[in-house]
């Protein structure tokens, strides 16, 4: 399996994010900060920054905004080989507006992501070498929820990658504005037979999958009902829009073991968008890197997510050395230098 | 009374506010952020954003800065019908410089608001239809303190509006750099016989009106000495320039009832200027809206003030739905979504 | 006719414009400058800034971006009474990206304006008082080209306003990316029987209406074939993206007279978007103001358009005094002060 | 005379300048760029940057804005020894708003400079060592026009400096918004008996002093009527707000000689404010430097003025080497390098 | 030859460029715009944007600034495979400060590029597969002039690439602040025996190589003295810092033919840095693309250079479609659309 | 001693600091904020802002960056008399990149300060009047650690100033990336015989000087081993990158007394760089001002340091009144106004 061209390919939509600077508001700001985002992009970017080979499967408009998206992807070291270009007059890049919060004002998202180039993606947009080129394939519930077409294409891709021997990673990432819990559950239950690594938060498990019990038993239950190997579940505590704490549990079915560590407390949140995806990135790195393990996955997942909260934009910019420093500081109970010099 | 053209007219000065970005200082910054402010403007803007019809009575220079002020006022949906334009060579818009604080450095204001167009306002600047056009008239001690002329014109306006059946709302808003406590008390005591809704903080009541006793008894005393119907008193706790808590009490003389609720604690302060005026706006909305009540006044007042602290500039931008969300979250003791999607 | 509430109502889509600062590019810039635009908004804004009463008929999303659009409209003194709010999940504000040019690089527009809230507008979105409230109604070919629905609603509105005695103003504003020349011609020929004031450039007349002959005879021919009273035709000479010249001819059918004046030469172009609409605004002001005339129309039209090119954003900010100064300087052949002090 | 502490002291008001970025407008911009200006400050700064010892005589508010002014003055190497601090409640720094132009829109200035700390300046604000400390004293008609008090104090200072042996330099700098031509003439005629170096443009000489004839004979006439030694007169040709040409003539009475050179043509104007003062600075440097002469004055004056037009803000930042390079390029008719590396 | 991994590898230093915004100055600006530059990077970026496979051979510090450089390189689609990382304490990224000009003020460069990581590059920093991986190798005189070590390594690389069958492209790019003309000539004469494509301006040929005669005969002489196949020579006319004209001649030795076309006149210069390198990029693309030719080289070279002048930063962002549009407009003598929609 | 020209001269390197805005990162930001820094500059600036006469001894490049440094120094009222200008081709201003932190991401510094103009400083760069011109001379371990040459020159200066009767102030300011603890100790032990005022943190004393015992006994030990009069030791508690607490102890050998006060708790850190130097500045002011004392030193040192943390950039901008207000608030246990009006 080591001989594949990519360690990870992710399938997902690329979105323009427009945000007012500082604590200004969408309705009154004068400029928008411009970022590229998208759950599966965030995952690919993180894994790439940590040193593995990744690529992005997506569909973007053949105009200057598509150029923008491509340039951003390349800058993270992600391959653009599987970007399909939409040259039709309907071509568009989805976008969303994001407003930072400050207690008691919550952060706010306004979506404008319907009828995008991505929603008209076809299997035939991508070359025949696609399925054989990666060790691991990742997507999330967001992609499946975009529309009927994406759901169909996404599910076919999952099956095709599985057939070609790729590990299948899936993050539920439930979004109530894209589909209902019932729709999500029915769709994901069709996918779970193919999934190896499953990301699902406790509350999603309870609300969407109608699971009962504590988080550990819920996690285990997925591995009992489906041939899932690894289940990861995060817990974020929101003290205020500017202060969070974060931790996670990873369950390894093969050894029937739960992995966890001390939470990252009192994170000084600069930009919380993408921190869930950063967790997935860190965890996948922990599993896919040389001598990967669930123990590494929980450490890298937690650290990568905690650190992402301190970085403006959807995407992390932490490389391997950065994140090793974060982990070392987190585990260090003695003297802490105040600064990296 | 419902047939009047405006729900609220406010009388006050419009000020240019110039502030260094972020935590930069007045003496060293390179650009100034440009905002319009003024206590009574802040009140009119809030009530307008919440959905009532408002107008602003003021006097501004007939130059590009007056144009700026007019455009800002219109953008909040406030009527510019009663803006008088000053075409004399002395015409000027008052201004102040505002520097944000960070413990142990306090926020700082430098005023440059003498000899402004407003200070030469005359009753004859406004048409004869003025007094008949509104359900409620509001001004504050700042307007009366500007100079002798403003005091005289302001007091005549209060009387004329009262005669034409408008509710009179008055906020003491004591500023030691504009007049002495003694001057303020003597002036306001002449006004109180006309006031229906009276805003006065506990410390102002004690220091300026030399009232003794707890805040509730002081509030009640105003309604006993004068024909005031409603007294509102706010309490702000300043943990640091970046963290405040806020609450208020409203006393309804007719029913001899005090209204209060849980404070908004640990507000993440982005810009505290105008949050007192936002309280007045929320409270007046609570009283003047359909099915208005003191109970609504305290809820909307507290929420509007707390939320204002999170918004850059003197003026709020929270509309009715925004503030209902804040109130709902404040009253909700169960699960809280982290974000508005 | 003077007793109507508005002097001008315009029907058209509101668009968010996102542009890179300075000469940066869409694909590489880091922030976008945020402006509101739209051909018919630009017209209403200009006429409002010049002092007449205007309103905008449009449909916008019931979210923060709609709030933004509303605030901008209000800031120009345009009434928001006929803004319909779209609360459906499909609600969106159309947008476009605009990149400034520098020879030999041309300015560039990327549109993302399909499936917007506007395209689902219905006659029933607006109250029954609509048609009786204005002296003049204006729209352009862009509105009719948006989709089949807008074409139908737009045409019905034109007829209804005509029936209620409003002057009908129409600007062809041909955009090859919205419809073909043939579609445009067939549609506009159905409208011309209702049009009083017709804006059509020479090249559009030739290419779209397949007219032959010089511009003057073409202009006259419209008034011979249809009951059009006034035809206005502009001429822009593009020396480079940063230097244009501009002038126009207006034909008055009643007196069979052509009005023109010296061109504005060597305009230092800061932002050329909206300068055609500014021409319409100036011309309509010239016709609709007290003692309006075609002679005023050509002066105000040319001056308003020339001046708009020097102002960033789609919308002008020139008021009546500003534009009178421009006209006076343009007509003045003697000493010119260098600066307005 | 060489032993004096300063080469030049100037008397004048310090003003805050607020300008919209780029071609934005005063009425619509979101931030103001912050600069310090003032005609006599501009002169002192230029002479200081060129290497002589200068100081500024002025009066500023004892608050953060005064601090700002002081810091700026120090950064140009100008002494703050003769800055008087105003601690009264009336203290204020004058200001003006400046909007850049683009043809056909002219640049625009809005003043707010009445009742400033400067207007209440007294001779007693400055120590007794003032008059003995400088080789040359410079002020302009602006200072004398501020108000009656400034006129009186300014004239007394001129006489006192003259008595102590300083050269007196005076720039008419006529501003029609501060006083009438008649007031200016009557005042300046009282001063001319003390003036050694006189700056007066051709048009000012004609309009204000009602002089007839060509510029050279007018210049000479001043030296015949008064004991003036040197008269300098500039000529600016405004092709558009973004393109000017500039040159000057200097007349030396002692040798009855006129000095001039090729104009600086097609200056790419970035910010024209202060370029007249930069001329005075360059010319004074040319006269006051080691081996100073009228020939140097005309070269340095023209070059310093031309170069100032390319620098944002009121104040130049060209040092001696910079300006020598400009002069060398201007005089060089052969190969020109494109860039300074 | 088509089977090689890269179409072009370039060897050169990566430099941080810091420039004041707009026309601000190095000595007074408050922020620096941050760009990556370097002559050979600019070439690789252009060829990559036009669609060929490129890589960069360089050495950068193993810190956040190196990360920055790497991310930028990747964003242009350039391979980072041959970036060597310097982890020593001496590691540094060279930098320069760039100030835009405005007549009569010239643009200005201040270098700080000594002792950089690049200057300590070794052949052993790069893998053994290097020489076999590319169809064409390009470097410039700047790389050879950095220091003795770079000269040695650069010359050895040229020979090794030549031996492995790569085309050798070389741009003299003479910089008087790095070496003398004599040093340059002696070094380059040692290289010319290996060069296939030679870029040398007329003035450099005359001054550095002491060639006599007109530009065409000089160009031809290089192919007579050395086995050079193609010689390209550019001509830039600097009307002012903001207006240039540009053209070039290419000589093909095999067919003894000169290729040229109409100049690009009156280019509106936004940023002229890198426009010479953009010429090399366009010309190399014209030679290396499918059906490449000298005729294509001159068209793409001129267009790419002219267009680069309109783009801020050292690097172009024009892709193949962009540049085809520029060429088409340049060759089109009929109607020109004003804008790309 | 009061008759000396300066109260304080400091010797040290001037550094350009480049920092990403807000919480952006070095590797991804688009602009750098530009500041001047340097430990000894920070000290001189603070003492100058507090009202004493200071000057800076340093060596800077004779280019635009040197101009920048000079202008900044002058703006703080620091004399530039002892700035030596480096006109060699090797001239360069050192620089460093600074990235703000947010828990769990630490602040980060990347240095690029080798081979700077400062490192080639010679005693002969400065005039013979240097040693006689100041009451106090200050430098720090950073200067001695720059290179062998700086160490030699620095030590000779210390001795020469001591001989001429100046007080010698020295701050260990240990930086592990410049030298080892052993190198530092050996060097500083040679200097201690000349030092009057010694700044050394507890941890530095323990780690570098291998001192045992509590901080008070360590402080005293320096005065026993060497003729040091005053030892000051600070303690910073880093709760997170955005929240610190700070206090200090000063030991007066003559009276064998320790001075301390309540810590400044929960400082809202905006920019922590330079806050250690601000402590030195405040403490030196406390000792050197009229009626100076160790008691004043501890108050001004703590307040100046605490306040510096709230100011962006390396340098404070707090003047004497600002800092007196901070001290008064710190000592005030009663009612606190929220704002300075």
Short mmCIF file of C-alpha atoms in Angstrom, two decimals, chain F:
data_model
loop_
_atom_site.label_atom_id
_atom_site.label_comp_id
_atom_site.label_asym_id
_atom_site.label_seq_id
_atom_site.Cartn_x
_atom_site.Cartn_y
_atom_site.Cartn_z
CA UNK F 1 26.82 65.95 37.88
CA UNK F 2 23.62 67.82 37.03
CA UNK F 3 25.45 69.87 34.40
CA UNK F 4 25.95 67.04 31.91
CA UNK F 5 24.17 67.32 28.57
CA UNK F 6 22.33 64.01 28.80
CA UNK F 7 20.80 62.20 31.73
CA UNK F 8 21.20 58.87 29.95
CA UNK F 9 23.06 57.46 26.99
CA UNK F 10 22.44 53.88 25.94
CA UNK F 11 24.54 51.68 23.69
CA UNK F 12 22.77 49.09 21.60
CA UNK F 13 21.66 47.84 18.26
CA UNK F 14 18.63 49.20 16.45
CA UNK F 15 16.52 46.50 14.86
CA UNK F 16 13.70 46.53 12.37
CA UNK F 17 10.81 44.49 13.67
CA UNK F 18 8.40 42.99 11.18
CA UNK F 19 5.20 41.50 12.56
CA UNK F 20 2.06 40.05 11.00
CA UNK F 21 -1.07 42.03 11.94
CA UNK F 22 -3.30 40.62 14.65
CA UNK F 23 -2.89 36.89 15.05
CA UNK F 24 -1.74 36.21 11.52
CA UNK F 25 1.45 34.21 11.05
CA UNK F 26 4.90 35.01 9.67
CA UNK F 27 4.57 32.34 7.01
CA UNK F 28 1.17 33.41 5.71
CA UNK F 29 0.62 37.11 6.35
CA UNK F 30 0.34 39.61 3.51
CA UNK F 31 1.81 42.70 5.09
CA UNK F 32 4.26 43.24 7.90
CA UNK F 33 3.75 45.92 10.49
CA UNK F 34 6.99 47.88 10.70
CA UNK F 35 8.48 48.87 14.02
CA UNK F 36 11.85 49.84 15.32
CA UNK F 37 13.15 47.99 18.35
CA UNK F 38 16.22 47.07 20.32
CA UNK F 39 16.58 46.58 24.05
CA UNK F 40 18.66 49.69 24.74
CA UNK F 41 16.57 51.83 22.40
CA UNK F 42 13.51 50.80 24.36
CA UNK F 43 15.21 51.96 27.54
CA UNK F 44 16.28 55.31 26.08
CA UNK F 45 12.82 55.92 24.62
CA UNK F 46 11.09 55.28 27.92
CA UNK F 47 13.39 57.55 29.89
CA UNK F 48 13.01 60.24 27.23
CA UNK F 49 9.20 60.03 27.21
CA UNK F 50 9.28 60.42 30.99
CA UNK F 51 11.11 63.70 30.57
CA UNK F 52 14.86 63.20 30.86
CA UNK F 53 17.48 63.93 28.20
CA UNK F 54 18.72 60.84 26.43
CA UNK F 55 20.79 59.80 23.48
CA UNK F 56 21.46 56.58 21.63
CA UNK F 57 24.90 55.23 20.73
CA UNK F 58 24.60 52.94 17.74
CA UNK F 59 25.66 52.33 14.14
CA UNK F 60 23.19 52.23 11.27
CA UNK F 61 23.30 51.90 7.47
CA UNK F 62 23.50 55.09 5.42
CA UNK F 63 20.39 54.25 3.40
CA UNK F 64 16.62 54.64 3.63
CA UNK F 65 16.40 52.10 6.43
CA UNK F 66 18.94 54.08 8.43
CA UNK F 67 16.85 57.18 7.76
CA UNK F 68 13.86 55.31 9.08
CA UNK F 69 15.72 54.38 12.25
CA UNK F 70 16.92 57.95 12.76
CA UNK F 71 13.44 59.42 12.30
CA UNK F 72 11.98 57.01 14.82
CA UNK F 73 14.67 57.82 17.37
CA UNK F 74 14.14 61.53 16.96
CA UNK F 75 10.37 61.14 17.35
CA UNK F 76 10.95 59.87 20.90
CA UNK F 77 13.04 62.92 21.72
CA UNK F 78 16.24 60.85 21.79
CA UNK F 79 19.34 62.58 20.46
CA UNK F 80 20.83 61.21 17.23
CA UNK F 81 24.19 62.81 17.90
CA UNK F 82 25.91 59.48 18.57
CA UNK F 83 24.46 57.54 15.69
CA UNK F 84 27.31 56.42 13.43
CA UNK F 85 26.42 55.95 9.75
CA UNK F 86 27.73 52.96 7.83
CA UNK F 87 28.25 53.78 4.15
CA UNK F 88 29.96 50.55 3.16
CA UNK F 89 28.33 48.08 0.76
CA UNK F 90 27.95 45.69 3.72
CA UNK F 91 25.77 48.18 5.59
CA UNK F 92 22.59 46.64 6.92
CA UNK F 93 20.00 47.13 9.64
CA UNK F 94 19.38 43.95 11.61
CA UNK F 95 15.84 42.72 11.75
CA UNK F 96 13.58 40.19 13.35
CA UNK F 97 10.14 38.76 12.66
CA UNK F 98 7.69 38.60 15.53
CA UNK F 99 4.50 36.57 15.62
CA UNK F 100 1.96 37.15 18.40
CA UNK F 101 0.73 34.12 20.32
CA UNK F 102 -2.64 32.82 21.48
CA UNK F 103 -2.89 29.83 23.80
CA UNK F 104 -1.78 27.17 23.07
CA UNK F 105 0.32 28.81 20.36
CA UNK F 106 3.30 30.69 21.78
CA UNK F 107 4.66 33.95 20.41
CA UNK F 108 7.54 33.36 18.04
CA UNK F 109 10.67 35.27 17.09
CA UNK F 110 12.80 34.67 13.98
CA UNK F 111 16.07 36.61 14.03
CA UNK F 112 18.03 37.95 11.07
CA UNK F 113 20.58 40.09 12.84
CA UNK F 114 23.99 38.83 11.90
CA UNK F 115 26.64 40.88 10.05
CA UNK F 116 24.83 44.14 10.73
CA UNK F 117 26.35 47.61 10.61
CA UNK F 118 26.35 47.56 14.41
CA UNK F 119 28.62 44.53 14.58
CA UNK F 120 31.41 46.52 12.90
CA UNK F 121 31.15 49.53 15.24
CA UNK F 122 34.46 51.10 16.41
CA UNK F 123 35.26 53.40 19.30
CA UNK F 124 36.49 55.88 16.71
CA UNK F 125 32.98 56.14 15.24
CA UNK F 126 32.10 58.51 18.08
CA UNK F 127 33.48 61.92 18.99
CA UNK F 128 35.76 62.58 21.96
CA UNK F 129 33.00 64.44 23.82
CA UNK F 130 31.02 61.24 24.22
CA UNK F 131 32.21 60.13 27.65
CA UNK F 132 31.79 63.47 29.30
CA UNK F 133 28.27 64.15 28.17
CA UNK F 134 26.08 61.97 30.36
CA UNK F 135 25.09 61.34 33.98
CA UNK F 136 24.37 57.67 33.30
CA UNK F 137 25.35 55.05 30.73
CA UNK F 138 23.30 51.92 30.08
CA UNK F 139 23.77 48.83 27.99
CA UNK F 140 22.79 45.18 28.16
CA UNK F 141 24.12 41.71 27.64
CA UNK F 142 22.60 41.66 24.18
CA UNK F 143 25.06 44.25 22.93
CA UNK F 144 27.99 42.33 24.40
CA UNK F 145 26.75 39.12 22.85
CA UNK F 146 26.41 40.40 19.30
CA UNK F 147 29.97 39.48 18.37
CA UNK F 148 33.53 39.66 19.59
CA UNK F 149 33.95 43.20 18.32
CA UNK F 150 30.87 44.53 20.09
CA UNK F 151 31.96 42.86 23.27
CA UNK F 152 35.34 44.55 23.15
CA UNK F 153 33.99 47.98 22.21
CA UNK F 154 31.18 47.72 24.75
CA UNK F 155 33.52 46.87 27.57
CA UNK F 156 35.89 49.70 26.70
CA UNK F 157 32.99 52.13 26.65
CA UNK F 158 31.80 50.99 30.05
CA UNK F 159 35.25 51.63 31.48
CA UNK F 160 35.58 54.99 29.78
CA UNK F 161 32.18 56.21 30.97
CA UNK F 162 32.98 55.01 34.48
CA UNK F 163 36.23 56.94 34.41
CA UNK F 164 34.39 60.08 33.38
CA UNK F 165 32.07 59.77 36.34
CA UNK F 166 28.95 58.36 34.75
CA UNK F 167 26.76 55.91 36.60
CA UNK F 168 26.90 52.51 34.88
CA UNK F 169 23.63 50.65 34.44
CA UNK F 170 23.62 47.10 33.07
CA UNK F 171 20.84 44.65 32.25
CA UNK F 172 21.89 41.01 31.83
CA UNK F 173 19.09 40.34 29.32
CA UNK F 174 20.38 36.84 28.65
CA UNK F 175 19.59 35.46 25.18
CA UNK F 176 20.49 31.84 24.66
CA UNK F 177 20.59 32.23 20.92
CA UNK F 178 23.37 34.81 21.08
CA UNK F 179 25.76 33.21 23.51
CA UNK F 180 26.00 30.46 26.11
CA UNK F 181 25.41 30.96 29.81
CA UNK F 182 29.09 30.35 30.44
CA UNK F 183 30.18 32.97 27.90
CA UNK F 184 27.72 35.40 29.39
CA UNK F 185 28.87 34.86 32.94
CA UNK F 186 32.55 35.20 32.15
CA UNK F 187 31.96 38.39 30.25
CA UNK F 188 29.62 39.96 32.75
CA UNK F 189 31.88 39.14 35.66
CA UNK F 190 34.48 41.35 34.01
CA UNK F 191 31.95 44.16 33.84
CA UNK F 192 30.43 43.94 37.29
CA UNK F 193 33.32 45.81 38.96
CA UNK F 194 32.20 48.88 37.02
CA UNK F 195 28.42 48.53 37.39
CA UNK F 196 26.34 50.73 39.70
CA UNK F 197 22.82 49.61 38.79
CA UNK F 198 22.34 45.96 37.93
CA UNK F 199 19.24 44.38 36.39
CA UNK F 200 19.09 40.60 36.63
CA UNK F 201 16.07 38.33 36.85
CA UNK F 202 15.94 35.56 39.43
CA UNK F 203 16.09 32.76 36.88
CA UNK F 204 19.01 34.36 35.05
CA UNK F 205 20.88 34.70 38.32
CA UNK F 206 20.32 31.04 39.05
CA UNK F 207 20.95 29.65 35.59
CA UNK F 208 23.62 31.99 34.28
CA UNK F 209 25.46 32.96 37.45
CA UNK F 210 24.74 29.63 39.15
CA UNK F 211 23.56 31.45 42.26
CA UNK F 212 21.73 29.52 44.97
CA UNK F 213 19.15 30.71 47.42
CA UNK F 214 16.08 32.91 47.27
CA UNK F 215 15.88 35.94 45.01
CA UNK F 216 16.54 38.44 47.80
CA UNK F 217 19.73 36.80 48.95
CA UNK F 218 20.92 36.43 45.39
CA UNK F 219 20.32 40.13 44.74
CA UNK F 220 22.24 41.06 47.84
CA UNK F 221 25.12 38.77 46.94
CA UNK F 222 25.89 40.83 43.83
CA UNK F 223 26.36 43.93 45.98
CA UNK F 224 28.64 41.98 48.29
CA UNK F 225 30.88 40.62 45.58
CA UNK F 226 31.01 43.76 43.49
CA UNK F 227 30.69 47.51 44.13
CA UNK F 228 27.10 47.42 42.78
CA UNK F 229 24.74 49.88 44.51
CA UNK F 230 21.33 48.85 43.24
CA UNK F 231 20.04 45.45 42.03
CA UNK F 232 16.65 45.09 40.40
CA UNK F 233 14.93 41.80 39.65
CA UNK F 234 11.60 41.36 37.87
CA UNK F 235 9.07 38.56 38.03
CA UNK F 236 6.65 37.93 35.19
CA UNK F 237 3.87 35.32 35.47
CA UNK F 238 2.61 34.18 32.09
CA UNK F 239 -0.99 32.98 32.45
CA UNK F 240 -1.32 32.84 28.67
CA UNK F 241 0.12 34.81 25.73
CA UNK F 242 -2.67 37.32 26.30
CA UNK F 243 -2.62 37.54 30.11
CA UNK F 244 0.39 38.18 32.32
CA UNK F 245 1.09 39.43 35.84
CA UNK F 246 4.19 41.42 36.71
CA UNK F 247 6.14 42.73 39.65
CA UNK F 248 9.72 43.33 40.83
CA UNK F 249 12.06 43.79 43.77
CA UNK F 250 14.77 46.43 44.04
CA UNK F 251 17.61 46.11 46.53
CA UNK F 252 19.44 49.20 47.75
CA UNK F 253 22.88 48.18 49.05
CA UNK F 254 23.62 51.41 50.87
CA UNK F 255 20.61 51.11 53.17
CA UNK F 256 20.33 47.31 52.86
CA UNK F 257 16.66 47.69 51.93
CA UNK F 258 14.35 45.77 49.58
CA UNK F 259 11.59 47.68 47.78
CA UNK F 260 8.52 46.00 46.37
CA UNK F 261 4.77 46.54 45.92
CA UNK F 262 1.60 44.73 44.90
CA UNK F 263 1.94 43.00 41.52
CA UNK F 264 0.11 44.23 38.45
CA UNK F 265 -2.24 41.30 37.95
CA UNK F 266 -4.09 40.19 34.84
CA UNK F 267 -2.41 42.56 32.47
CA UNK F 268 -4.27 42.41 29.12
CA UNK F 269 -1.23 41.81 26.94
CA UNK F 270 -1.32 43.46 23.54
CA UNK F 271 2.41 43.25 22.83
CA UNK F 272 4.79 41.93 25.41
CA UNK F 273 8.01 42.70 23.54
CA UNK F 274 9.95 45.49 25.21
CA UNK F 275 8.13 45.27 28.50
CA UNK F 276 11.32 44.13 30.23
CA UNK F 277 13.15 47.11 28.78
CA UNK F 278 10.26 49.34 29.81
CA UNK F 279 10.87 48.14 33.35
CA UNK F 280 14.50 49.25 33.10
CA UNK F 281 13.35 52.59 31.69
CA UNK F 282 10.89 53.19 34.51
CA UNK F 283 13.37 52.12 37.14
CA UNK F 284 16.17 54.29 35.74
CA UNK F 285 13.77 57.22 35.58
CA UNK F 286 12.87 56.59 39.22
CA UNK F 287 16.54 56.68 40.16
CA UNK F 288 17.67 59.54 37.89
CA UNK F 289 14.76 61.99 38.17
CA UNK F 290 14.76 64.89 40.60
CA UNK F 291 14.39 63.39 44.09
CA UNK F 292 15.00 59.97 42.62
CA UNK F 293 14.91 56.90 44.88
CA UNK F 294 14.67 53.13 44.86
CA UNK F 295 11.08 53.50 45.98
CA UNK F 296 10.27 55.54 42.90
CA UNK F 297 12.27 53.11 40.79
CA UNK F 298 10.13 50.15 41.76
CA UNK F 299 6.87 52.05 41.24
CA UNK F 300 7.82 53.54 37.89
CA UNK F 301 9.51 50.36 36.76
CA UNK F 302 6.50 48.17 37.47
CA UNK F 303 3.99 50.63 36.07
CA UNK F 304 6.02 51.33 32.96
CA UNK F 305 6.45 47.65 32.26
CA UNK F 306 2.82 46.76 32.92
CA UNK F 307 1.62 49.57 30.69
CA UNK F 308 4.05 48.69 27.89
CA UNK F 309 2.36 45.31 27.52
CA UNK F 310 -0.76 47.12 26.36
CA UNK F 311 0.97 49.06 23.56
CA UNK F 312 1.72 47.64 20.10
CA UNK F 313 5.36 47.70 19.02
CA UNK F 314 8.64 47.39 20.95
CA UNK F 315 8.53 50.92 22.27
CA UNK F 316 6.31 52.48 24.88
CA UNK F 317 4.46 55.72 24.24
CA UNK F 318 3.52 56.46 27.86
CA UNK F 319 4.55 59.90 29.07
CA UNK F 320 4.94 61.07 32.63
CA UNK F 321 1.29 61.98 33.12
CA UNK F 322 0.11 58.68 31.61
CA UNK F 323 2.30 56.70 33.97
CA UNK F 324 1.40 58.75 37.02
CA UNK F 325 -2.24 57.93 36.25
CA UNK F 326 -1.40 54.21 36.06
CA UNK F 327 0.43 54.36 39.38
CA UNK F 328 -2.37 56.29 41.03
CA UNK F 329 -4.96 53.77 39.83
CA UNK F 330 -2.73 50.90 40.98
CA UNK F 331 -2.43 52.36 44.47
CA UNK F 332 -6.06 53.45 44.65
CA UNK F 333 -8.23 50.94 46.46
CA UNK F 334 -11.41 53.00 46.29
CA UNK F 335 -13.69 54.06 43.42
CA UNK F 336 -12.10 53.82 39.99
CA UNK F 337 -13.32 55.79 37.01
CA UNK F 338 -13.68 53.52 34.02
CA UNK F 339 -12.21 55.91 31.52
CA UNK F 340 -9.93 58.93 31.20
CA UNK F 341 -12.06 61.78 29.85
#
